[in-house]
Coordinates of C-alpha atoms in Angstrom, one line a residue:
Chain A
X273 CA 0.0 0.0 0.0
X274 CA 1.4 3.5 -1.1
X275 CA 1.4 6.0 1.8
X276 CA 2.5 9.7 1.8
X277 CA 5.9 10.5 3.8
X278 CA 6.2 13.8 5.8
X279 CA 9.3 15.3 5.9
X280 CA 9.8 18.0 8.9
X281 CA 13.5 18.0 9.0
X282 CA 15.0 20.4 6.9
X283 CA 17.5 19.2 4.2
X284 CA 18.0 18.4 0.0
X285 CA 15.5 15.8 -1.1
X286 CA 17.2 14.1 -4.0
X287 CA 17.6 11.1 -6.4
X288 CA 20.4 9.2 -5.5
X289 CA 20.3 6.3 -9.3
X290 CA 17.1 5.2 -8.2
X291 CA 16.8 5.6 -4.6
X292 CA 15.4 8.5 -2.7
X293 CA 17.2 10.3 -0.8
X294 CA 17.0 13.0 1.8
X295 CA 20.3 14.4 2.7
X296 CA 19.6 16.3 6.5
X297 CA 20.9 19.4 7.2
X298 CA 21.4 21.4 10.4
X299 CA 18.0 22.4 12.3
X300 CA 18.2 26.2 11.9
X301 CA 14.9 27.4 10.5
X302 CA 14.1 31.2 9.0
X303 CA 10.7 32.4 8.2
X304 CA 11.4 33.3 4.6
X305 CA 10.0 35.7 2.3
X306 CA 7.0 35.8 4.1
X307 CA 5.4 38.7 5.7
X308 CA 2.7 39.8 7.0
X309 CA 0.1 40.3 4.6
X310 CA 1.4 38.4 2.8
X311 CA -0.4 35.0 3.7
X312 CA -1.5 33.0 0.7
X313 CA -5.5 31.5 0.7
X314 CA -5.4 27.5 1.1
X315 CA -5.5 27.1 -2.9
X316 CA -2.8 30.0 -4.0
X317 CA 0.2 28.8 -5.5
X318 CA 2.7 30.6 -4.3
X319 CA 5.6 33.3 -6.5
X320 CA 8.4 33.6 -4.4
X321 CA 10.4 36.9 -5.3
X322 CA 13.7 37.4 -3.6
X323 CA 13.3 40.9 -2.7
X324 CA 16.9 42.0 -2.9
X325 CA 17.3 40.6 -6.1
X326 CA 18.0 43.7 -8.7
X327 CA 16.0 42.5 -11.3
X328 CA 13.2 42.1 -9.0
X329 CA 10.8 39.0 -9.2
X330 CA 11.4 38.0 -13.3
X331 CA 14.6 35.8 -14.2
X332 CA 15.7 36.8 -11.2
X333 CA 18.3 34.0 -9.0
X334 CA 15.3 32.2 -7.2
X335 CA 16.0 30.1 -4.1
X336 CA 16.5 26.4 -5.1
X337 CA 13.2 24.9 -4.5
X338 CA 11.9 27.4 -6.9
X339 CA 12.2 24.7 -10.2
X340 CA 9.8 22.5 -8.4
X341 CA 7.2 24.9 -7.8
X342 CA 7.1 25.6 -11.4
X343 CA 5.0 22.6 -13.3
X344 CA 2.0 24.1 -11.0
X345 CA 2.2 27.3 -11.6
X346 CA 0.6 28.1 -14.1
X347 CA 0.1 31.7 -14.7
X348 CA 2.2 32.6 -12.2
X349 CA 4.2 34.4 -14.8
X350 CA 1.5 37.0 -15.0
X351 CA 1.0 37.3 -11.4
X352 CA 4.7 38.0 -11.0
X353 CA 5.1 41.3 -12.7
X354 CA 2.1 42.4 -10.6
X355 CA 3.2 41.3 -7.4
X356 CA 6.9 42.5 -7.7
X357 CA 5.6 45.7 -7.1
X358 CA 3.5 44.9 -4.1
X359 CA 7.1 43.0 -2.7
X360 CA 9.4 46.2 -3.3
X361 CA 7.5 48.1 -0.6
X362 CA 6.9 45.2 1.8
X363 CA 10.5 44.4 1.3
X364 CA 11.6 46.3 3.7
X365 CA 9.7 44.9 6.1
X366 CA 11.0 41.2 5.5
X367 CA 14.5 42.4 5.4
X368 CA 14.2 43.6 8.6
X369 CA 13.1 40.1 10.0
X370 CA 15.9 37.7 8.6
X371 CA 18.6 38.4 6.0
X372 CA 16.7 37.0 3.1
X373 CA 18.8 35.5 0.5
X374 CA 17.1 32.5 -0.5
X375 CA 19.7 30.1 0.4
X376 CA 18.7 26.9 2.6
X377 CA 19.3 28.3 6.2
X378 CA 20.8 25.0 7.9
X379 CA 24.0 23.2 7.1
X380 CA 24.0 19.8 5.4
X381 CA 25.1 17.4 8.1
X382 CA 26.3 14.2 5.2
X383 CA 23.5 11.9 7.5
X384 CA 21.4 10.8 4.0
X385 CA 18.2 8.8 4.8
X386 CA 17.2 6.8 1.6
X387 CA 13.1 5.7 1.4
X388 CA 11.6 3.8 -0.6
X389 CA 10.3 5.6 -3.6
X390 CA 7.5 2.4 -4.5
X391 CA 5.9 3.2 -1.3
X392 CA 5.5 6.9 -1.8
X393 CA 2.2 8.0 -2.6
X394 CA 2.9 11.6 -1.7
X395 CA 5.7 13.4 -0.4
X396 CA 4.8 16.5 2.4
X397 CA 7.5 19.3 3.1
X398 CA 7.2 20.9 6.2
X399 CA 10.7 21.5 6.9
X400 CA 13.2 23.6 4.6
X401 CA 13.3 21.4 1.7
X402 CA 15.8 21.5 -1.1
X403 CA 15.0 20.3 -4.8
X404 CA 16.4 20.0 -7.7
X405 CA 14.8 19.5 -11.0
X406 CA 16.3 15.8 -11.4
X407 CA 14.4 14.8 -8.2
X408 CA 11.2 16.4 -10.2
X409 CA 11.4 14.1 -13.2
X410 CA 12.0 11.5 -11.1
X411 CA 9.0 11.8 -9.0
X412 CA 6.8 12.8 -12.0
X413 CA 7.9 9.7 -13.5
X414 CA 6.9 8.0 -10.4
X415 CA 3.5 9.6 -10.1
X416 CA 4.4 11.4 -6.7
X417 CA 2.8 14.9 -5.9
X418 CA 4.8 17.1 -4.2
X419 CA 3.2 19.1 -1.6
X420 CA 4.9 22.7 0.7
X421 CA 4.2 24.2 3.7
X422 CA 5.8 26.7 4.8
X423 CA 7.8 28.2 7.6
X424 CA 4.0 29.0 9.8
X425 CA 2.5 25.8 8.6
X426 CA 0.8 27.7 5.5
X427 CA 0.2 25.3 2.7
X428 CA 2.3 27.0 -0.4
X429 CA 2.1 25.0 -3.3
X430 CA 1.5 21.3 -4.9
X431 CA 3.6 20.2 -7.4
X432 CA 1.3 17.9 -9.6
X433 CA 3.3 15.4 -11.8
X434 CA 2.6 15.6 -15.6
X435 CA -1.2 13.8 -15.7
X436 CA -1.0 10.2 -16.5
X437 CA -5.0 9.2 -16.7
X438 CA -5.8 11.0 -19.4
X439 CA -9.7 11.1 -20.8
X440 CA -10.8 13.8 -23.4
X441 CA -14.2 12.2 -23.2
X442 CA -14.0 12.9 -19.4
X443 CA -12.9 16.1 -19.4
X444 CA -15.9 17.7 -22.2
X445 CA -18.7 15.7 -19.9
X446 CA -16.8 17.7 -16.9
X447 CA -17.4 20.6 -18.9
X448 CA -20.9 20.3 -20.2
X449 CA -21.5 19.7 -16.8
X450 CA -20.1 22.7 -15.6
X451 CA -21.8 25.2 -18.9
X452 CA -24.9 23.6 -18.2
X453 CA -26.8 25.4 -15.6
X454 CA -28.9 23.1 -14.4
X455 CA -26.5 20.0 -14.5
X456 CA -24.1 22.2 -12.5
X457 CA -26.4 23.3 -9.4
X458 CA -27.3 19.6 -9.1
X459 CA -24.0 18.7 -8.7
X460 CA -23.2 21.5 -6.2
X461 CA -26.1 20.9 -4.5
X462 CA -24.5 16.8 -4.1
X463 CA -21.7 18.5 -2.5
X464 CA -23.7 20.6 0.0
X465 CA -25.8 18.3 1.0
X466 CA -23.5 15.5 1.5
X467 CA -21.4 18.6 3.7
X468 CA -24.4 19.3 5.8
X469 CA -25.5 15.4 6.4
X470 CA -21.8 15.0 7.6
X471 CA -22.0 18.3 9.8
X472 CA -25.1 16.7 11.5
X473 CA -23.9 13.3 11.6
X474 CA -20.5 14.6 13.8
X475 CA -22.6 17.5 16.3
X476 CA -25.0 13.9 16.8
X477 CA -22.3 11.6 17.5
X478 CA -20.6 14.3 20.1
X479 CA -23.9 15.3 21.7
X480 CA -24.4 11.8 22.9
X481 CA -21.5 12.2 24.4
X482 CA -22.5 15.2 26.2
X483 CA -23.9 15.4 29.7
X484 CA -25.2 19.1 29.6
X485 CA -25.9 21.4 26.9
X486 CA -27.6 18.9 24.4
X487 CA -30.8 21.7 23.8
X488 CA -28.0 24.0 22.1
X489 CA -26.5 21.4 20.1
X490 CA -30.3 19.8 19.1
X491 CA -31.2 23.3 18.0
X492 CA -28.4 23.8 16.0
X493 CA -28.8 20.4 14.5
X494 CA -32.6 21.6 13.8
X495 CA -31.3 24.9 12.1
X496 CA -28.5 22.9 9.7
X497 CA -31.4 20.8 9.2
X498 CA -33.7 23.6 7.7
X499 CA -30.2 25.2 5.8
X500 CA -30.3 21.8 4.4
X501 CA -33.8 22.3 3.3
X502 CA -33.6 25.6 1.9
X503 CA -30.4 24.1 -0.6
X504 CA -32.4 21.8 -2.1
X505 CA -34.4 25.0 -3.4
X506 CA -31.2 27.4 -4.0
X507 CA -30.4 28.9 -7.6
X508 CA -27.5 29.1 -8.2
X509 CA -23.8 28.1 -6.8
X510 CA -23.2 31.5 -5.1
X511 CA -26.6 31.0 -3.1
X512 CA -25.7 27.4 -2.1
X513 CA -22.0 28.4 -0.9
X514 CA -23.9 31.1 1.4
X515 CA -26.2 28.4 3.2
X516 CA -23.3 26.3 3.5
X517 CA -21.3 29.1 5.2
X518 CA -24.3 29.7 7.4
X519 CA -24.5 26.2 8.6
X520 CA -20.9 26.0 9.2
X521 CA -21.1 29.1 11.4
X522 CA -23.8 27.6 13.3
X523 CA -21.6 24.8 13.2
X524 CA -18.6 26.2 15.0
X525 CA -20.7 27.7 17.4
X526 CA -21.3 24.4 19.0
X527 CA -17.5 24.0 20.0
X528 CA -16.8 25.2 23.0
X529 CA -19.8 23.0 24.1
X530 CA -18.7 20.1 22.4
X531 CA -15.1 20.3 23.6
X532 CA -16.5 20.7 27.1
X533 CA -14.0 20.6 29.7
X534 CA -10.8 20.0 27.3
X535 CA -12.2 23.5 25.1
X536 CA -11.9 25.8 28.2
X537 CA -8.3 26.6 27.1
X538 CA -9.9 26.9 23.4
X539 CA -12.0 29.7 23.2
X540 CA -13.6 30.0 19.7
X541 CA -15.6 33.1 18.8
X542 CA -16.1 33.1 15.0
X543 CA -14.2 31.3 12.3
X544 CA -11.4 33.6 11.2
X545 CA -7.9 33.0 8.3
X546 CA -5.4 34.4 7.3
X547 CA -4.5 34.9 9.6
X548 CA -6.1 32.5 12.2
X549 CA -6.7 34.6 15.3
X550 CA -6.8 32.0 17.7
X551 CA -5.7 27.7 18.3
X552 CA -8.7 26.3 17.3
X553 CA -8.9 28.7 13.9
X554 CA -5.2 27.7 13.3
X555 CA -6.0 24.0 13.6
X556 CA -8.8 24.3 11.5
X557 CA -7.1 26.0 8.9
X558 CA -4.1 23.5 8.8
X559 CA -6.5 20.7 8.7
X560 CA -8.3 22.2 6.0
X561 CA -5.5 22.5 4.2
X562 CA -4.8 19.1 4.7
X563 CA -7.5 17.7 3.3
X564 CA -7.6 19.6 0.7
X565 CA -4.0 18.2 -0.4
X566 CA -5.8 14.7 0.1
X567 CA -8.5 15.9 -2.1
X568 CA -6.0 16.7 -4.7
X569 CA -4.1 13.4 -4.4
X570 CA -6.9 11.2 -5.0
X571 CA -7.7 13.1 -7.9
X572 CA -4.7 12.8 -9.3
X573 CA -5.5 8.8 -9.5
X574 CA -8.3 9.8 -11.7
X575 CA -9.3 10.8 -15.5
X576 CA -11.2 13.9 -13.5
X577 CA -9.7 17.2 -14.2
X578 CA -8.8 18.6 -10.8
X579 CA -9.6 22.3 -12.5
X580 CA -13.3 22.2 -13.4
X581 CA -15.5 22.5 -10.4
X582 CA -19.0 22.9 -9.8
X583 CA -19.5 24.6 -6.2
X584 CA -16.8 26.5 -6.3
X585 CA -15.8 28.6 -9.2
X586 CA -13.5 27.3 -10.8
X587 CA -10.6 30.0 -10.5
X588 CA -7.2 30.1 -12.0
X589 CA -4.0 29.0 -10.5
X590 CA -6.1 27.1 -7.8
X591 CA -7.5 22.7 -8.8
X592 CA -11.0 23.9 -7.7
X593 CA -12.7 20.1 -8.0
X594 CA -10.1 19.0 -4.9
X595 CA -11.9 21.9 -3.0
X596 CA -15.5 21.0 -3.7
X597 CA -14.7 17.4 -2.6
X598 CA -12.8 18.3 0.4
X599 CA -16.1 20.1 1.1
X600 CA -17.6 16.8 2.1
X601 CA -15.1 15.4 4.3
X602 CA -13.7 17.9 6.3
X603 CA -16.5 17.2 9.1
X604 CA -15.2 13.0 9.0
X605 CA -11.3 14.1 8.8
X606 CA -10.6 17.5 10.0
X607 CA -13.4 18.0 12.3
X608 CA -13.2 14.7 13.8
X609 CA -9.5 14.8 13.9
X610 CA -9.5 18.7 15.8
X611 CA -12.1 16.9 18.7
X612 CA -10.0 14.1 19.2
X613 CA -6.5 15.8 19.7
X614 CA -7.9 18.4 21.7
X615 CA -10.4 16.3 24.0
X616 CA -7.1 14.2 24.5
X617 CA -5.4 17.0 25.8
X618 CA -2.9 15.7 23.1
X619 CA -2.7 19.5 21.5
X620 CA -2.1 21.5 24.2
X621 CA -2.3 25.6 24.7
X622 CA 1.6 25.7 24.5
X623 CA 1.4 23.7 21.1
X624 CA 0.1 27.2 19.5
X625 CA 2.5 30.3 18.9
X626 CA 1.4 33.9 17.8
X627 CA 3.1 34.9 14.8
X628 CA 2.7 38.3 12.4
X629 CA -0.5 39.1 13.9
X630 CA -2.2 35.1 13.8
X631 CA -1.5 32.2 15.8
X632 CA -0.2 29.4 14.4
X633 CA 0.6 25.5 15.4
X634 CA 4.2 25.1 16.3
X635 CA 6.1 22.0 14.8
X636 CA 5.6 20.1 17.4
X637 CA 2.1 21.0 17.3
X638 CA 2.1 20.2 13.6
X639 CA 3.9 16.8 14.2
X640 CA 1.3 15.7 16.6
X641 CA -1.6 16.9 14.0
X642 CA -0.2 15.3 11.1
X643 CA 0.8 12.0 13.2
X644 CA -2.8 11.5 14.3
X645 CA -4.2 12.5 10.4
X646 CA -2.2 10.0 9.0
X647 CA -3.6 7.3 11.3
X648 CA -6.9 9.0 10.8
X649 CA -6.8 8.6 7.2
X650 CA -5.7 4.3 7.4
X651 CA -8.0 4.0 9.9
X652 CA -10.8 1.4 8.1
X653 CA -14.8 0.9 8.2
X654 CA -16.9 -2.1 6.9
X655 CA -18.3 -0.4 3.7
X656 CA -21.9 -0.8 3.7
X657 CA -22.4 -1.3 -0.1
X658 CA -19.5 -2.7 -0.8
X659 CA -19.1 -4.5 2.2
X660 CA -15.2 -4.4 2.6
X661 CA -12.7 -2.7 5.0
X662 CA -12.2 0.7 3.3
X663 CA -9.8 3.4 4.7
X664 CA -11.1 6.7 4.8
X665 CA -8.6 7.7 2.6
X666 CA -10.0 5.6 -0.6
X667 CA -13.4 7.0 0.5
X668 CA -12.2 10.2 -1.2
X669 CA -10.9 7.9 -3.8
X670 CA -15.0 6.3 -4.2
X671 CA -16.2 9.1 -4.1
X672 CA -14.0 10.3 -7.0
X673 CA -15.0 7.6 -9.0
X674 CA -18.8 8.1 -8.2
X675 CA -18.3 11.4 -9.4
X676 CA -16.9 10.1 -12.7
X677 CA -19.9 7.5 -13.2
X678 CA -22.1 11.0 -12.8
X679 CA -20.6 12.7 -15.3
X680 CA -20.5 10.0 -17.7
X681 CA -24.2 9.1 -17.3
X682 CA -26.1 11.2 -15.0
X683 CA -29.3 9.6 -15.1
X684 CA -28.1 5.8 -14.6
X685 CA -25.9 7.0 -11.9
X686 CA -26.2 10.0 -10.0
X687 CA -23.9 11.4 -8.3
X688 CA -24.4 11.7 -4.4
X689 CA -21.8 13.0 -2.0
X690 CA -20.4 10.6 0.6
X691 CA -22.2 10.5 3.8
X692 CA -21.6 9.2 7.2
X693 CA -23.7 6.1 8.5
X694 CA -21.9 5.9 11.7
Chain B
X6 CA 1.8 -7.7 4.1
X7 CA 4.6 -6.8 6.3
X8 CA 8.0 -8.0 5.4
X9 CA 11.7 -8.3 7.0
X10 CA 14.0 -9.1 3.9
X11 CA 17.7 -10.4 4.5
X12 CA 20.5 -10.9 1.5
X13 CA 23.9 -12.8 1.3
X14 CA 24.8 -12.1 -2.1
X15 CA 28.4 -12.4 -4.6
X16 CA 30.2 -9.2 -3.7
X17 CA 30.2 -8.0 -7.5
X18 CA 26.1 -7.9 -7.0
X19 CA 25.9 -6.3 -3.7
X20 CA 25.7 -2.9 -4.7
X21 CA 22.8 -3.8 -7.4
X22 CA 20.9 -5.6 -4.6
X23 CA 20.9 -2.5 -2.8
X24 CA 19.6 -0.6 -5.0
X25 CA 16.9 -2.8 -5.9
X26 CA 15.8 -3.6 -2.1
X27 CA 16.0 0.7 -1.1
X28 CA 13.5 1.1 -3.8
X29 CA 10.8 -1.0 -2.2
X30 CA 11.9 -1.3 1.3
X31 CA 13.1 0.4 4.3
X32 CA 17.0 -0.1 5.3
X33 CA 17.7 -0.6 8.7
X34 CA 21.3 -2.5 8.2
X35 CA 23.7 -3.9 6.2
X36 CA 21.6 -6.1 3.8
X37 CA 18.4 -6.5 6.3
X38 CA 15.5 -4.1 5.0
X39 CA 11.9 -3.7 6.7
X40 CA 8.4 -2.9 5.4
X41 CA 5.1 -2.7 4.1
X42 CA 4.3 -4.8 0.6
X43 CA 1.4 -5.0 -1.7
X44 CA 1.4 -8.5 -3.2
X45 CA 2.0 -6.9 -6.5
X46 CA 4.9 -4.7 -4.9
X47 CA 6.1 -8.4 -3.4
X48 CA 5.8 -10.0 -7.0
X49 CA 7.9 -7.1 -8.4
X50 CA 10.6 -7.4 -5.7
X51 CA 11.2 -11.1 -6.0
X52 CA 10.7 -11.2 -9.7
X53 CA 13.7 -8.1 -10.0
X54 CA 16.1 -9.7 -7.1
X55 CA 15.6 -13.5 -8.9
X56 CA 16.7 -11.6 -12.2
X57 CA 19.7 -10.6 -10.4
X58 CA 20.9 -13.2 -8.5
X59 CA 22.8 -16.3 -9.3
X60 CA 20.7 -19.2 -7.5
X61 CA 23.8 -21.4 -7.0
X62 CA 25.6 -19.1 -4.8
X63 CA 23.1 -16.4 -3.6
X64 CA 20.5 -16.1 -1.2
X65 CA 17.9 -13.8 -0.2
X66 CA 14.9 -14.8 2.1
X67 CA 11.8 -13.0 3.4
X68 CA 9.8 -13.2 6.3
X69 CA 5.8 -12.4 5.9
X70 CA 4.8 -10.7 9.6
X71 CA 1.3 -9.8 7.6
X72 CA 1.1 -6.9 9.5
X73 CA 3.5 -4.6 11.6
X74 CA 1.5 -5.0 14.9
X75 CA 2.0 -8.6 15.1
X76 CA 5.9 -8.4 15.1
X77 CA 7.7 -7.2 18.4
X78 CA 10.9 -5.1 17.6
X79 CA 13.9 -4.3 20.2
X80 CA 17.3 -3.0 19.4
X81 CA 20.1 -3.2 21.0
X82 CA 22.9 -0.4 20.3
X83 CA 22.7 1.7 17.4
X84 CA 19.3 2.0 15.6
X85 CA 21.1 2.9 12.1
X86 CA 18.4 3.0 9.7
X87 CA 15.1 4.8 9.9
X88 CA 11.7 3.5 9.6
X89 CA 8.5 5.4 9.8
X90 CA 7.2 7.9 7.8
X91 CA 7.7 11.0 9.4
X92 CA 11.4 12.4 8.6

């Protein structure tokens, strides 16, 4: 079984013949070219311009794991010449934080740690990662998706390997879908809904673990109830994205009774990003952001092009699809996974450090986060239709595949968005 | 399927082996490599190291745990390779 590999040491990742390799270096971290401001949504892909460079952000000496970010960005040229401007002035600003030159900050200390590349289903950066554009071909070759984080825990960029499922067929039924108004809101609608059910399926699995303060959480099961109602009547895309954000905000207002004693360190007002004001916004966002990289992956296993979306718009520089089907299981993964860690006591207060104005997980923080996702995402259930152990992982996979079966014939097999029997 | 995977090779095909077994499995020493197999993975391990080897001389062997819970692991001294997933 192929599982992703998280690298939070800093270092060179490289191929070494055919062996991969990641040569450690020396611990020493520095934020970056980041600033503040500057903080990329969840789906941006990233243009790093060195800002003491003098030819400013085009053909400019670019730090070295600048080649890998390049098969994803696509358009980023254009955003370049725009944002160079916006760097000059905030230069200043990062310069005064860290002597910015775009060279790896730690020392390579000759310990190499080969791993085997037919296991590696993904590879995760979280540390300072070096990479070289022979490392890039080799991973494309061997279908493995890159993904960065950086220096706060920010997802930066994915580099997606040259497609290998390739359907044209696919890809103008994705369309058609998408042009056709009505075809689209059903979909969209799939994807709401299936949110939603999940929503209610986790506030009813938590409340009967509650001893007081059920009536809130019934009534806001009652309300995402009626939300749900009210989207199987919406218009349009933009309407049904509004319900959903209403239901989620009802949502989070459950926390801090569902956390119960464990959330008294946690308080949660209102969801905020970029920056995350406050330990349960930061998890959420870095779980998000998780997901949707899971999203993506999956994807990547099928003919669907990860571009052409149908709740979201589908934007540029940003594979809207992953985001409409992490839509549906961030209630199972992230939510789950934030309750868990925190009702465990396993993320503490101390795990959380205030950075530029947000507050962020630190990397130990993030270790523990990403240790407990990973088992999260093995973790099996007895399908019910299928009746085999699936992970939750290839759940995002099924419902990938359902998705495909929709497109291709929508009556026979219409799409609906995974949800929780459990 | 979880395996432990041991070699005693001809010198002059050493380094190959190596390469070979880092591709699909975890190193932990000197010809002894851990870790987690599909069947197909298995198939393509034995069916690359048999091309290799010379069966009159050579010998490679694998131990099937099934799965990594059932197999009890203590080290004495140096633990030189790494296993796990999180680097």
């Amino acid at each position: 079984m192929k599982r992703p590999y998280y690298l939070f040491s800093n270092g060179r990742l490289c191929r070494n013949q055919n062996t991969l390799c990641l040569e450690r270096a020396t611990d020493a971290r520095s934020p970056g070219a980041e600033v503040a401001g500057d903080r990329l949504p969840l789906s941006e892909i990233p243009h790093r311009i060195n800002p003491e460079s003098p030819t400013g952000g085009d053909g400019a000496p670019q730090g070295q794991s600048d080649p890998a970010e390049e098969p994803v960005a696509t358009g980023a040229g254009r955003q370049r010449d725009e944002d160079a401007a916006s760097q000059e002035e905030s230069g200043a600003v990062s310069n005064s934080l860290t002597s910015d030159d775009g060279q790896p900050s730690g020392e390579l200390t000759g310990e190499s740690i080969p791993f085997p590349i037919e296991s590696a289903e993904s590879i995760y950066c979280f540390g300072e990662i070096d990479v070289n554009s022979k490392l890039v071909s080799f991973l494309s070759k061997h279908h493995v998706p890159l993904f960065f984080f950086d220096y706060y825990g920010n997802y930066t960029a994915s580099l997606y390997p040259k497609e290998h499922l390739l359907s044209g067929r696919l890809t103008v039924e994705q369309v058609r879908h998408h042009t056709n108004q009505e075809r689209r809101l059903r979909l969209a609608r799939s994807f709401v809904e299936a949110a939603l059910a999940n929503i209610r399926r986790v506030l009813r699995y938590y409340a009967s673990r509650l001893e007081e303060g059920t009536e809130g959480i019934e009534e806001a099961i009652r309300k995402i109830e009626s939300i749900k109602k009210r989207a199987q009547e919406a218009e349009g895309p933009a309407t049904l994205m509004g319900l959903e954000g209403q239901a989620r905000r009802r949502y989070y207002r459950t926390w801090p009774t569902l956390l119960g004693g464990a959330g008294e360190n946690f308080s949660f007002e209102r969801r905020s990003r970029q920056p995350p004001s406050n330990p349960l916004n930061a998890l959420i966002s870095f779980g998000n952001s998780l997901c949707y990289s899971v999203a993506l992956r999956q994807l990547y296993h099928t003919a669907l092009d990860p571009t052409v979306s149908y709740l979201h718009e589908p934007g540029d520089r940003r594979f809207s699809l992953a985001l409409d089907l992490a839509e549906v299981f961030k209630p199972l993964l992230v939510d789950r996974a934030i309750f868990r860690l925190v009702k465990t006591r396993q993320i503490q207060p101390d795990d959380f450090e205030e950075r530029l104005g947000g507050v962020y997980l630190t990397e130990s923080g993030r270790k523990t986060f990403v240790e407990h996702w990973d088992e999260r995402l093995r973790q099996t259930i007895e399908h019910r239709r299928l009746e085999r152990k699936i992970s939750y992982e290839r759940l995002v996979r099924l419902d990938a595949y359902r998705l495909t079966r929709h497109l291709c014939a929508p009556e026979d097999d219409p799409y609906e968005g995974f949800e929780m029997w459990w | 399927m979880y395996f432990v995977a041991a070699y005693d090779v001809d010198e002059r095909r050493v380094g190959k082996m190596l390469k070979i077994f880092r591709r699909y499995l975890t190193w932990v020493q000197n010809s002894v490599f851990e870790g987690e197999l599909t069947e197909a993975q298995f198939a393509e391990l034995k069916a690359e190291a048999e091309a290799l080897m010379d069966p009159a001389t050579d010998s490679v062997i694998f131990w099937n745990l099934q799965a990594q819970k059932y197999c009890d692991r203590e080290t004495l001294g140096q633990e030189r390779g790494t296993t796990g997933r999180m680097l």
